[in-house]
Coordinates of C-alpha atoms in Angstrom, one line a residue:
X1 CA 115.5 75.0 78.4
X2 CA 116.6 72.7 81.2
X3 CA 120.0 72.9 83.0
X4 CA 119.1 70.2 85.5
X5 CA 120.0 66.5 85.2
X6 CA 117.5 63.7 85.9
X7 CA 119.6 62.8 89.0
X8 CA 119.3 66.4 90.3
X9 CA 115.6 66.5 89.5
X10 CA 114.9 63.5 91.7
X11 CA 117.2 64.5 94.5
X12 CA 116.0 65.4 98.0
X13 CA 115.9 69.2 98.6
X14 CA 118.9 70.4 100.5
X15 CA 117.7 73.7 101.9
X16 CA 114.5 75.0 103.5
X17 CA 113.7 77.8 101.2
X18 CA 114.8 79.1 97.8
X19 CA 114.7 82.8 97.0
X20 CA 114.5 83.9 93.4
X21 CA 115.5 87.5 93.0
X22 CA 118.1 89.4 95.0
X23 CA 117.2 93.1 94.6
X24 CA 117.1 95.1 97.8
X25 CA 113.9 93.4 99.0
X26 CA 114.8 89.9 98.0
X27 CA 118.2 90.2 99.7
X28 CA 116.5 91.5 102.8
X29 CA 114.1 88.5 102.8
X30 CA 116.9 86.0 102.3
X31 CA 119.1 87.6 105.0
X32 CA 116.2 87.6 107.5
X33 CA 115.7 83.9 106.8
X34 CA 119.4 83.1 107.4
X35 CA 119.4 85.1 110.6
X36 CA 116.4 83.0 111.8
X37 CA 118.5 79.8 111.1
X38 CA 116.6 78.8 107.9
X39 CA 118.8 77.2 105.2
X40 CA 118.5 79.2 102.0
X41 CA 119.3 78.8 98.3
X42 CA 119.3 81.9 96.2
X43 CA 119.3 82.7 92.5
X44 CA 119.6 86.0 90.7
X45 CA 119.7 86.9 87.1
X46 CA 123.0 88.8 87.8
X47 CA 125.0 86.3 89.8
X48 CA 127.2 89.0 91.5
X49 CA 124.3 90.1 93.6
X50 CA 124.3 86.9 95.5
X51 CA 127.8 87.6 97.0
X52 CA 126.6 89.1 100.3
X53 CA 123.9 86.6 101.1
X54 CA 126.3 83.7 100.2
X55 CA 128.8 85.2 102.5
X56 CA 126.2 84.9 105.3
X57 CA 125.6 81.2 104.5
X58 CA 123.2 80.9 101.6
X59 CA 123.8 78.5 98.8
X60 CA 123.9 79.9 95.2
X61 CA 122.2 78.1 92.4
X62 CA 123.4 78.7 88.8
X63 CA 120.0 78.2 87.2
X64 CA 116.3 78.7 88.1
X65 CA 115.5 74.9 87.9
X66 CA 118.4 74.2 90.2
X67 CA 117.3 76.8 92.7
X68 CA 113.7 75.4 92.7
X69 CA 114.8 71.8 93.2
X70 CA 117.0 72.8 96.2
X71 CA 114.0 73.6 98.4
X72 CA 110.3 72.6 99.0
X73 CA 109.4 76.3 99.3
X74 CA 110.2 78.9 96.7
X75 CA 110.0 82.6 97.1
X76 CA 109.7 84.8 94.0
X77 CA 110.7 88.5 94.6
X78 CA 111.3 89.9 91.2
X79 CA 110.7 93.1 89.2
X80 CA 107.2 92.7 88.0
X81 CA 104.5 90.3 86.8
X82 CA 106.2 89.7 83.4
X83 CA 109.5 88.8 85.1
X84 CA 107.7 86.4 87.4
X85 CA 106.0 84.7 84.4
X86 CA 109.2 84.5 82.5
X87 CA 111.3 83.2 85.4
X88 CA 108.8 80.6 86.7
X89 CA 108.0 79.4 83.2
X90 CA 111.6 78.1 83.0
X91 CA 111.0 75.8 86.0
X92 CA 107.3 74.8 85.8
X93 CA 108.1 71.1 85.9
X94 CA 110.5 71.5 88.9
X95 CA 107.9 73.5 90.8
X96 CA 105.4 70.7 90.7
X97 CA 104.6 69.5 94.3
X98 CA 106.3 72.6 95.8
X99 CA 104.9 75.7 97.5
X100 CA 105.4 79.0 95.7
X101 CA 105.2 82.3 97.5
X102 CA 105.1 85.3 95.2
X103 CA 105.9 88.6 96.9
X104 CA 106.5 90.5 93.7
X105 CA 104.2 93.5 93.4
X106 CA 101.3 92.6 91.0
X107 CA 97.7 93.6 90.4
X108 CA 94.9 91.4 91.8
X109 CA 94.2 89.9 88.4
X110 CA 97.8 89.2 87.8
X111 CA 98.0 87.4 91.1
X112 CA 94.9 85.4 90.2
X113 CA 96.5 84.5 86.9
X114 CA 99.6 83.2 88.6
X115 CA 97.4 81.2 91.0
X116 CA 95.6 79.6 88.1
X117 CA 98.9 78.8 86.4
X118 CA 100.2 77.3 89.6
X119 CA 97.1 75.1 90.0
X120 CA 97.5 73.8 86.4
X121 CA 101.1 72.7 87.3
X122 CA 100.4 71.2 90.7
X123 CA 102.0 74.0 92.7
X124 CA 100.6 75.2 96.0
X125 CA 100.4 79.0 95.6
X126 CA 100.4 81.9 98.1
X127 CA 100.5 85.5 97.0
X128 CA 102.2 88.1 99.3
X129 CA 102.1 91.9 99.3
X130 CA 104.8 93.6 101.3
X131 CA 103.9 96.7 103.2
X132 CA 107.5 97.5 104.3
X133 CA 110.8 98.8 103.0
X134 CA 113.8 96.4 103.0
X135 CA 115.2 97.9 106.3
X136 CA 111.9 96.9 108.1
X137 CA 112.2 93.2 107.1
X138 CA 113.1 91.1 110.1
X139 CA 111.1 93.2 112.5
X140 CA 107.4 93.5 113.5
X141 CA 107.4 97.1 112.1
X142 CA 106.3 96.0 108.6
X143 CA 103.3 94.1 107.4
X144 CA 102.9 91.4 104.7
X145 CA 99.4 90.5 103.5
X146 CA 98.8 87.0 102.1
X147 CA 96.1 85.4 100.1
X148 CA 95.7 82.1 98.2
X149 CA 96.4 78.7 99.7
X150 CA 95.3 78.7 103.4
X151 CA 97.1 75.4 103.9
X152 CA 100.4 76.9 102.7
X153 CA 99.9 80.0 104.8
X154 CA 99.3 78.0 108.0
X155 CA 102.2 75.7 107.4
X156 CA 104.6 78.5 106.6
X157 CA 103.4 81.1 109.2
X158 CA 106.4 80.6 111.6
X159 CA 108.7 81.3 108.7
X160 CA 106.6 84.2 107.3
X161 CA 106.5 85.8 110.7
X162 CA 110.3 86.0 110.5
X163 CA 109.9 88.8 107.9
X164 CA 107.1 91.0 109.4
X165 CA 103.6 90.9 110.8
X166 CA 101.7 88.4 108.7
X167 CA 98.0 88.8 107.8
X168 CA 95.9 86.4 105.7
X169 CA 93.2 87.9 103.5
X170 CA 91.5 84.8 102.1
X171 CA 91.8 82.2 99.4
X172 CA 91.2 84.5 96.5
X173 CA 94.8 85.1 95.5
X174 CA 94.1 88.6 94.4
X175 CA 93.0 90.0 97.7
X176 CA 96.4 90.7 99.3
X177 CA 97.4 92.7 96.3
X178 CA 94.2 94.7 96.3
X179 CA 94.6 95.7 99.9
X180 CA 98.3 96.5 99.4
X181 CA 97.6 98.7 96.3
X182 CA 94.7 100.4 98.0
X183 CA 96.9 101.4 100.9
X184 CA 99.7 102.6 98.6
X185 CA 97.1 104.6 96.7
X186 CA 96.4 106.6 99.8
X187 CA 100.1 107.0 100.6
X188 CA 101.0 108.3 97.1
X189 CA 98.1 110.7 96.9
X190 CA 99.1 112.0 100.4
X191 CA 102.7 112.5 99.1
X192 CA 101.4 114.2 96.0
X193 CA 99.3 116.5 98.0
X194 CA 102.4 117.5 100.0
X195 CA 104.4 118.0 96.8
X196 CA 101.6 120.3 95.5
X197 CA 101.5 122.3 98.7
X198 CA 105.3 122.6 98.7
X199 CA 105.2 123.9 95.2
X200 CA 102.6 126.5 96.2
X201 CA 104.5 127.9 99.2
X202 CA 107.8 127.8 97.3
X203 CA 106.5 130.7 95.2
X204 CA 106.7 132.9 98.4
X205 CA 110.1 131.5 99.3
X206 CA 109.2 128.9 101.9
X207 CA 111.4 125.8 101.7
X208 CA 109.9 122.3 101.4
X209 CA 111.6 121.5 104.8
X210 CA 109.8 124.4 106.5
X211 CA 106.5 123.4 104.9
X212 CA 107.0 119.7 105.9
X213 CA 107.5 120.7 109.6
X214 CA 104.0 122.3 109.5
X215 CA 102.3 119.8 107.3
X216 CA 103.4 116.6 109.1
X217 CA 101.7 117.4 112.3
X218 CA 98.6 118.6 110.6
X219 CA 98.3 115.5 108.5
X220 CA 98.8 113.3 111.5
X221 CA 96.0 115.0 113.3
X222 CA 93.7 114.7 110.2
X223 CA 94.2 110.9 110.1
X224 CA 92.1 110.8 113.3
X225 CA 89.1 111.6 111.0
X226 CA 89.5 108.3 109.0
X227 CA 87.6 106.1 111.4
X228 CA 84.6 108.5 111.4
X229 CA 84.6 108.7 107.7
X230 CA 84.8 104.9 107.4
X231 CA 81.8 104.5 109.7
X232 CA 79.7 106.8 107.5
X233 CA 80.8 105.0 104.3
X234 CA 80.1 101.6 105.8
X235 CA 76.7 102.8 107.0
X236 CA 75.9 104.3 103.6
X237 CA 74.1 107.3 105.1
X238 CA 75.8 110.5 104.1
X239 CA 73.2 112.7 105.9
X240 CA 74.4 111.8 109.4
X241 CA 74.6 114.9 111.5
X242 CA 77.9 116.6 112.3
X243 CA 79.5 116.0 108.9
X244 CA 81.2 118.7 106.7
X245 CA 78.9 119.1 103.7
X246 CA 80.1 118.7 100.1
X247 CA 79.0 122.3 99.4
X248 CA 81.2 123.6 102.3
X249 CA 84.0 121.4 101.0
X250 CA 84.2 123.2 97.7
X251 CA 87.9 123.5 96.8
X252 CA 87.7 125.8 93.9
X253 CA 89.5 128.5 95.9
X254 CA 92.6 126.2 96.3
X255 CA 92.5 125.5 92.5
X256 CA 92.4 129.2 91.8
X257 CA 95.2 130.0 94.3
X258 CA 97.4 127.4 92.6
X259 CA 96.7 128.9 89.2
X260 CA 97.4 132.4 90.5
X261 CA 100.8 131.2 91.7
X262 CA 101.6 129.5 88.4
X263 CA 101.3 126.0 90.0
X264 CA 99.5 123.1 88.2
X265 CA 96.3 122.5 90.2
X266 CA 95.9 119.0 88.9
X267 CA 96.0 117.1 92.3
X268 CA 93.5 119.3 94.0
X269 CA 91.4 119.8 90.8
X270 CA 90.9 116.1 90.7
X271 CA 89.4 116.1 94.2
X272 CA 87.3 119.1 93.3
X273 CA 85.9 117.2 90.3
X274 CA 84.8 114.3 92.5
X275 CA 83.1 116.7 94.9
X276 CA 81.4 118.6 92.0
X277 CA 80.0 115.4 90.5
X278 CA 78.1 114.8 93.7
X279 CA 77.0 118.4 94.2
X280 CA 75.8 118.5 90.6
X281 CA 73.8 115.3 91.2
X282 CA 71.9 117.1 94.0
X283 CA 73.8 115.8 97.1
X284 CA 75.5 119.1 98.1
X285 CA 74.1 119.1 101.6
X286 CA 75.4 115.6 102.3
X287 CA 78.7 114.8 103.9
X288 CA 82.1 114.8 102.4
X289 CA 82.5 111.0 102.5
X290 CA 79.9 110.8 99.7
X291 CA 82.9 111.5 97.4
X292 CA 83.4 107.7 97.5
X293 CA 80.2 107.4 95.3
X294 CA 82.0 109.4 92.6
X295 CA 84.7 106.7 92.6
X296 CA 82.6 103.6 92.4
X297 CA 81.8 102.1 89.1
X298 CA 78.2 102.6 88.0
X299 CA 76.0 99.8 89.2

């Protein structure tokens, strides 16, 4: 399927950057570019979503190939990996010789697959992982990790920095996604721990808001332990003095308390299972950071 004439295909790009996808994040990215005096062409599967950014000065393309041909740099901010494959597949020829920056959330291997596809089609590929909500785009509050083409990253850095603090993680296109998802893993497990605790105290009538007022300060204080745990993990010696032992860290009482209150202990039971695996293997006297060994693949 090709909605572009040969004349349009050979024409000089008319804008600096094209943005494919105008969900909340895509719209924020396009708006920040416009605010920074970049000329922008946009495309969205549902054309009505382009109304606001067009009102701010963006040009609207009526097809994916047309959007790609409008600019030397194309940003893909779509729903998922499948939607990226489907969308870009409709403009592979038009993308040749251009730079593609994919900021759609993907797994590391999906990012590597896109990089391989881009290389086959003569496309300079940069993968981006956004550690920010749309409201943070356009400030230094958020972070965006990049991996893939170093040449593309260096050339685009002044533009990438319009969105957030930029950080390059290497030429393996999957690295940015891996760091992003690892950080999100910690965040979502923290949230789930809070939800579990809120469910526990709700059985005695405490509101989630009251619990949050207590939990937030406690969790903030506990994050100060991360650097110490990291040092132990990096050193690989879990017998370093001053650590809380795995035996002392037994959480079975929290599991039982959850069950006694009629609350599913699944979140804390999963942690206890990781601890028990190391204790059962004979490492009970070693420090809590040894739990990381329960998470690593054998060998």
